[in-house]
Every structure is written in C-alpha cells, then in structure tokens.
JSON list of C-alpha atoms in Angstrom, two decimals:
[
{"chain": "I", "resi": 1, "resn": "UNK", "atom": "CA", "xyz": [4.57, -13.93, 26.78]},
{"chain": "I", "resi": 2, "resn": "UNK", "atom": "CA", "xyz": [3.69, -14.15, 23.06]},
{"chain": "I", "resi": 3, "resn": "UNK", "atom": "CA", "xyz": [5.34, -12.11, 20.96]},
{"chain": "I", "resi": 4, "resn": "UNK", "atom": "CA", "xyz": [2.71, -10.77, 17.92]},
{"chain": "I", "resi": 5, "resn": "UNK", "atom": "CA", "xyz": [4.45, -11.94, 14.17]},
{"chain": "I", "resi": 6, "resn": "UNK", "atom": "CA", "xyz": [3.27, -8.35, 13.33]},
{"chain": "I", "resi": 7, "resn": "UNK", "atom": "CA", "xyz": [3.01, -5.66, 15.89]},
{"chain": "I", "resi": 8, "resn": "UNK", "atom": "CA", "xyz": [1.63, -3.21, 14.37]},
{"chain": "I", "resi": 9, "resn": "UNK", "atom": "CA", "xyz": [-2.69, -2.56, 13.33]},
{"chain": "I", "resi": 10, "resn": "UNK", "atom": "CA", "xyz": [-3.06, -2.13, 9.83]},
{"chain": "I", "resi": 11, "resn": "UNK", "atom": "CA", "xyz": [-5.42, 1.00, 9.99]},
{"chain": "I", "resi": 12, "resn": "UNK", "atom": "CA", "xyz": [-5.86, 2.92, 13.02]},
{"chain": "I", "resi": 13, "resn": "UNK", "atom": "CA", "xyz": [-9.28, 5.37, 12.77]},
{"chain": "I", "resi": 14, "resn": "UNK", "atom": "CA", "xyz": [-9.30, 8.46, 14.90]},
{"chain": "I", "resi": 15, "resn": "UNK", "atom": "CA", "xyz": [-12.18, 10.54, 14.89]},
{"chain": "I", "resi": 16, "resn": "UNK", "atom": "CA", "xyz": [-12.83, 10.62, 10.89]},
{"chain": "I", "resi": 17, "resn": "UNK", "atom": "CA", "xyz": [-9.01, 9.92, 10.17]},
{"chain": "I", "resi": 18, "resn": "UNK", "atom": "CA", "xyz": [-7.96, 6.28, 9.09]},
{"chain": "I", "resi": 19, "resn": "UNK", "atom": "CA", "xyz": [-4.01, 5.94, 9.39]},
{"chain": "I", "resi": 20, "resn": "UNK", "atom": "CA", "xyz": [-3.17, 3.22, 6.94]},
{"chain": "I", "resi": 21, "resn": "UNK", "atom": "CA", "xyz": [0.01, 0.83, 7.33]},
{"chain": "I", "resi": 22, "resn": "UNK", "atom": "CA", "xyz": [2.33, -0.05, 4.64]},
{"chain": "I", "resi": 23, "resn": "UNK", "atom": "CA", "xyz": [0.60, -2.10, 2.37]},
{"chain": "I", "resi": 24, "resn": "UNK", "atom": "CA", "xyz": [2.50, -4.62, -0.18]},
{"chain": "I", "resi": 25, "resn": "UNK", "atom": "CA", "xyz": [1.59, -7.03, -2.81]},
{"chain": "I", "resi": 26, "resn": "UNK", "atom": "CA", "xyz": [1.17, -10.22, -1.11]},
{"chain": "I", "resi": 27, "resn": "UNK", "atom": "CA", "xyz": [-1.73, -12.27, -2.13]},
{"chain": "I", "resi": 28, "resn": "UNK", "atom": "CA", "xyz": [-4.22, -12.02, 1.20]},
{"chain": "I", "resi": 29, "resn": "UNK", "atom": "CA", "xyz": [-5.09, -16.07, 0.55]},
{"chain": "I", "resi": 30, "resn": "UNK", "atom": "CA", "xyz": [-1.92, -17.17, 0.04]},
{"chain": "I", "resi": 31, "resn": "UNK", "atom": "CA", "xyz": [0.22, -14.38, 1.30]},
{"chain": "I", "resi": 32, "resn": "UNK", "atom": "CA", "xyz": [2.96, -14.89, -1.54]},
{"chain": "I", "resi": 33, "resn": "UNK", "atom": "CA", "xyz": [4.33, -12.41, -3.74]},
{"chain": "I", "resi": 34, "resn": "UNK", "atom": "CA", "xyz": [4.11, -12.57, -7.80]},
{"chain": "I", "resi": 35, "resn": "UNK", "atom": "CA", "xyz": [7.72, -11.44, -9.55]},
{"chain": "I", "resi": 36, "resn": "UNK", "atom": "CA", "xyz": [5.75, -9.04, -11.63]},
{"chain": "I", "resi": 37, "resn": "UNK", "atom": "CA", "xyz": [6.33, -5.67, -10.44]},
{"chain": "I", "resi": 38, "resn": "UNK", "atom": "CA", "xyz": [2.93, -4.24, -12.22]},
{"chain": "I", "resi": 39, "resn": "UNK", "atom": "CA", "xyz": [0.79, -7.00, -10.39]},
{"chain": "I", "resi": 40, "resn": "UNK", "atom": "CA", "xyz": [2.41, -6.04, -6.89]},
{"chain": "I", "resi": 41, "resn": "UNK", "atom": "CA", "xyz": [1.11, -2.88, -7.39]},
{"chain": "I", "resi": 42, "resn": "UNK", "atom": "CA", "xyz": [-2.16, -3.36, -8.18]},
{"chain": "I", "resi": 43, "resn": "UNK", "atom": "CA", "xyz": [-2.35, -5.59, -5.32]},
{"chain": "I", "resi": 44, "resn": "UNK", "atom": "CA", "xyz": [-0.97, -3.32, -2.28]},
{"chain": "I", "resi": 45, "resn": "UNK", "atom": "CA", "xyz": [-3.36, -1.26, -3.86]},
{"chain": "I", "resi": 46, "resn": "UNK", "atom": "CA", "xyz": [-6.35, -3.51, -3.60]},
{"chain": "I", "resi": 47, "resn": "UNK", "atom": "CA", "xyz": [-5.06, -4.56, -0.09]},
{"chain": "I", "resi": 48, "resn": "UNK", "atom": "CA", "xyz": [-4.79, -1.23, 0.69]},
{"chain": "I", "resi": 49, "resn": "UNK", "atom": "CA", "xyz": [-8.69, -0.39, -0.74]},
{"chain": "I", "resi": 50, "resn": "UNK", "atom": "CA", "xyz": [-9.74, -3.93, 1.49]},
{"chain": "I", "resi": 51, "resn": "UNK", "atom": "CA", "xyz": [-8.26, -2.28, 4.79]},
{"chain": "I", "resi": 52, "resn": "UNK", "atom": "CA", "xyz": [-10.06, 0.52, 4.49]},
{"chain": "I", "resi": 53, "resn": "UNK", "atom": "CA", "xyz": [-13.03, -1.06, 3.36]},
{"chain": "I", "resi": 54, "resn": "UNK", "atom": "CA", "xyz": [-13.17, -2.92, 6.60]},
{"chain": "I", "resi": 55, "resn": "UNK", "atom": "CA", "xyz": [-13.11, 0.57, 8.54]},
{"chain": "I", "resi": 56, "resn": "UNK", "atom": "CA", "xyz": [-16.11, 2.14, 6.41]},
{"chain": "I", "resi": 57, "resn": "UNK", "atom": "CA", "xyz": [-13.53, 3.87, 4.07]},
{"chain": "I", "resi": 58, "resn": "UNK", "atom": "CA", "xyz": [-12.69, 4.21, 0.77]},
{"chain": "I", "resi": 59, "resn": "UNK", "atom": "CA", "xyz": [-9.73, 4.69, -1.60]},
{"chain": "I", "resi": 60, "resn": "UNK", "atom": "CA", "xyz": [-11.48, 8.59, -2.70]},
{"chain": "I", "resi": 61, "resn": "UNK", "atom": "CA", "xyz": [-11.19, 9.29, 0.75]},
{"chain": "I", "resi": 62, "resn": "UNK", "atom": "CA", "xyz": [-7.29, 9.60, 0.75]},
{"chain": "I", "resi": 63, "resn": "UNK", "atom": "CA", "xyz": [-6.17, 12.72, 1.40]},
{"chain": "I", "resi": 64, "resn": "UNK", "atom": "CA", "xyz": [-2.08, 11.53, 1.54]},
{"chain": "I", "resi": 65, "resn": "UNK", "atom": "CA", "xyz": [-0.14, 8.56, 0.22]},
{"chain": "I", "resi": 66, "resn": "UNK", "atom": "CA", "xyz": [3.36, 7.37, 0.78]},
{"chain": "I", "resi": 67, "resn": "UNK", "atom": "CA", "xyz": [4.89, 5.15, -1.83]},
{"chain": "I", "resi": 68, "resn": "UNK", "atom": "CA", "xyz": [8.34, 3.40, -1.39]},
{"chain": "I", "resi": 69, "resn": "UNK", "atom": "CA", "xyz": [9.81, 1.48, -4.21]},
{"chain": "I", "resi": 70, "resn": "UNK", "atom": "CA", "xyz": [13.21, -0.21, -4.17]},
{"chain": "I", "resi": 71, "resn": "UNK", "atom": "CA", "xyz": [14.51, 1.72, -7.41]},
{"chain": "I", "resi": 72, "resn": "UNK", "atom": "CA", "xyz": [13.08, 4.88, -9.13]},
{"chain": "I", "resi": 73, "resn": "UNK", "atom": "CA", "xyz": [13.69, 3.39, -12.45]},
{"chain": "I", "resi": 74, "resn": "UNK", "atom": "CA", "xyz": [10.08, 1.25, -11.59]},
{"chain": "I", "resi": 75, "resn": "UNK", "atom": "CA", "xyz": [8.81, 5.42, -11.27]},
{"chain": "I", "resi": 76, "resn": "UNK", "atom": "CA", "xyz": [6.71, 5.63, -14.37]},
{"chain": "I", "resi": 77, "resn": "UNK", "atom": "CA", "xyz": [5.36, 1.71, -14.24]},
{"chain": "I", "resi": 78, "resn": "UNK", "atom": "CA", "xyz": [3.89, 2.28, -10.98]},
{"chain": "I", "resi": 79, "resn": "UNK", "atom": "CA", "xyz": [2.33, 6.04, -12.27]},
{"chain": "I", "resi": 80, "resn": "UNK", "atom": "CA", "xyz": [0.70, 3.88, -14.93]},
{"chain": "I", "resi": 81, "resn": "UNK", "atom": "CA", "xyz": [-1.19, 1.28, -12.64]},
{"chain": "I", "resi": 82, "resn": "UNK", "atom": "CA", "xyz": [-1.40, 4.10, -9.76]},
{"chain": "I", "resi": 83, "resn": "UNK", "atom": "CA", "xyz": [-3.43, 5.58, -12.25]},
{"chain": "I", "resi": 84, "resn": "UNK", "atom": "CA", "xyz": [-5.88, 2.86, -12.91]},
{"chain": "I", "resi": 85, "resn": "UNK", "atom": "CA", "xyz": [-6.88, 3.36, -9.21]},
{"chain": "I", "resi": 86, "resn": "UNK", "atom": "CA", "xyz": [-6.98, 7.34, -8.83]},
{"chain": "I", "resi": 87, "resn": "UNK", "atom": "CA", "xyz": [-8.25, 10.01, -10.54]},
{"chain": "I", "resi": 88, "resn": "UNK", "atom": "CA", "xyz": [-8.33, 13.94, -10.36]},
{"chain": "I", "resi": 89, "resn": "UNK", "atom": "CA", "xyz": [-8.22, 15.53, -7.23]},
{"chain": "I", "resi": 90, "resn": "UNK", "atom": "CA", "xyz": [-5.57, 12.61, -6.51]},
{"chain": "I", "resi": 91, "resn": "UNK", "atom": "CA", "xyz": [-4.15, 12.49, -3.03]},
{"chain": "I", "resi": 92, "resn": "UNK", "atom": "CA", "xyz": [-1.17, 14.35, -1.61]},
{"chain": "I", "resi": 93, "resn": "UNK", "atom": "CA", "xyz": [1.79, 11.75, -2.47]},
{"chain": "I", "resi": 94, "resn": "UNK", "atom": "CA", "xyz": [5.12, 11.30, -1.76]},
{"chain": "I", "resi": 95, "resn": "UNK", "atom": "CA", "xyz": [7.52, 8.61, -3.77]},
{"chain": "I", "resi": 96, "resn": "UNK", "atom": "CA", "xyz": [10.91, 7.36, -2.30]},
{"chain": "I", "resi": 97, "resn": "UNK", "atom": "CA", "xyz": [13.55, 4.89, -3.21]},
{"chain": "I", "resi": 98, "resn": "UNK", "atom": "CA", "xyz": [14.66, 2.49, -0.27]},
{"chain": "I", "resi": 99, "resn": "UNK", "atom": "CA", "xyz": [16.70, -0.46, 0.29]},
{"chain": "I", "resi": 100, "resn": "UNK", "atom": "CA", "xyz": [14.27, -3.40, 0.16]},
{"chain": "I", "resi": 101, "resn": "UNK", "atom": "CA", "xyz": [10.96, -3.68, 1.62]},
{"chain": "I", "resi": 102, "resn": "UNK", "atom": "CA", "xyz": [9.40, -6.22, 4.42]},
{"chain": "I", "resi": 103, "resn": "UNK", "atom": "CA", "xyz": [8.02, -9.73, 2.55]},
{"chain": "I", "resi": 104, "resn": "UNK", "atom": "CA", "xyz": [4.65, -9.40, 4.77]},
{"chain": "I", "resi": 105, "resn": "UNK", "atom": "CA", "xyz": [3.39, -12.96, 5.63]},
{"chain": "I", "resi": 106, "resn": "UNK", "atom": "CA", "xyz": [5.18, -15.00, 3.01]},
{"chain": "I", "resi": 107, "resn": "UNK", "atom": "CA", "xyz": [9.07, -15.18, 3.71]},
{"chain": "I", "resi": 108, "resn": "UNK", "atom": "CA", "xyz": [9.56, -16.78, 0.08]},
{"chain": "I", "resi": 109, "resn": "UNK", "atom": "CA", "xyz": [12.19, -15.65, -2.30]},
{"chain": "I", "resi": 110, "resn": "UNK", "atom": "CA", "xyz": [10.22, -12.93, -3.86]},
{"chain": "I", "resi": 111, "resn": "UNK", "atom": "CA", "xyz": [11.30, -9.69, -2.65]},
{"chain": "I", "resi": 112, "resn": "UNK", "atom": "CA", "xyz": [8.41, -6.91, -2.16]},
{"chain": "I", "resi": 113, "resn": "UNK", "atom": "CA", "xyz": [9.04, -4.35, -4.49]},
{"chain": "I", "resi": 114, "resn": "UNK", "atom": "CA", "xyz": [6.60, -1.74, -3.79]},
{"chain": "I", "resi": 115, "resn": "UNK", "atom": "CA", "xyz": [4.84, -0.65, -0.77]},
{"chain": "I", "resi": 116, "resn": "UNK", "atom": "CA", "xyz": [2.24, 1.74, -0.06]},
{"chain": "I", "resi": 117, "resn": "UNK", "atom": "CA", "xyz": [0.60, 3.97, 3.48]},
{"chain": "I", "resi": 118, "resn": "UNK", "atom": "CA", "xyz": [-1.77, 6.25, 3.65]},
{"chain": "I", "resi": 119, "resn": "UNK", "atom": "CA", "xyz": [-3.96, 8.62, 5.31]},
{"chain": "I", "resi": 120, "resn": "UNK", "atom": "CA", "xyz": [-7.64, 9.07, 4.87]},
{"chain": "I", "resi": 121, "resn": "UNK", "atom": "CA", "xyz": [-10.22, 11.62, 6.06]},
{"chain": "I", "resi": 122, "resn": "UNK", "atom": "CA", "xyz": [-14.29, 11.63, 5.98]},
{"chain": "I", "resi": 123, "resn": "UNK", "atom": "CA", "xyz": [-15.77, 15.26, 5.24]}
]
C-alpha cells in the first residue's frame, strides 16, 4: 500500500462552500521557498487564489481566513502585502503565532514562515 506524500485535498467544495488547506509560499514549479518573508506571502496568497481558481472560486469569495505565522513581530509586514490582495468587506480572519510551519514539497533549508486556510462561499 502506497502511502500519499500529502494526505490531505487542498480544497474540498461542498455545496457552494470551498474549504481551503493551508497554503504556504513554495514556488508551484519549483516547490522551493524564497528567505524573504514579504515574497512568501504574496505567494501562499497567489497559491491560495490558484486553488480556488481551479474550483470556480475566487479570492472575493472568502468569507474566513486563518493565518499562522511563526512570530507576531512579522504582524504588520504581512497586513501590508495582505492588503495588496483584499479590500473592504475583507474576510473574517484570525492571526496566530506557532512553532514552525510544514516546508510543503521542498524539504530545503528554508523554513515556511507564513501559512494561510480559508473558507469560501458563493451567494
């Protein structure tokens, strides 16, 4: 029996709910992470925006988001770039501090630094 590297779906639709797994800021060609904490952002965020492309969703459909980083100092950088994605009404959101985070499909010595999940609803 094969055990899956990941066992877990990325977005899960019920009815007109998508239930979006943690996205980080791997590259999706290359799956490596860049040191920069800004451009790890931006790209959980696009990853996250891609996944929910693929389900016929977009990021202005998000009704919650979960954000974990591994320090609350990196609190107002990643307010800046979350802004850059969403605008007024912005999604429910909750922000914790953890540990560390997984290194998704790259197991290189850049650690994640961000991560993002989130739930999306059609009207």
């Amino acid at each position: 029996m094969t055990t899956p590297t990941r066992p877990f779906t990325r977005v899960v639709v019920r009815g007109k709910t998508a239930y979006c797994s943690g996205q980080i800021g791997d590259d999706p060609n290359t799956g490596q992470l860049d040191a920069d904490l800004k451009t790890q952002i931006r790209q959980a965020l696009c990853n996250l925006a891609a996944e929910l492309e693929k389900v016929g969703f977009t990021l202005t459909d998000l009704v919650q988001v979960k954000i974990y980083l591994t320090t609350m100092r990196d609190y107002s950088v990643m307010n800046e770039v979350y802004c850059d994605f969403f605008s007024d009404p912005f999604p429910a959101r909750t922000c914790v501090a953890v540990l560390e985070l997984p290194t998704g499909r790259s197991q290189g010595p850049i650690p994640a630094l961000f991560e993002v999940d989130a739930i999306a609803e059609k009207e």
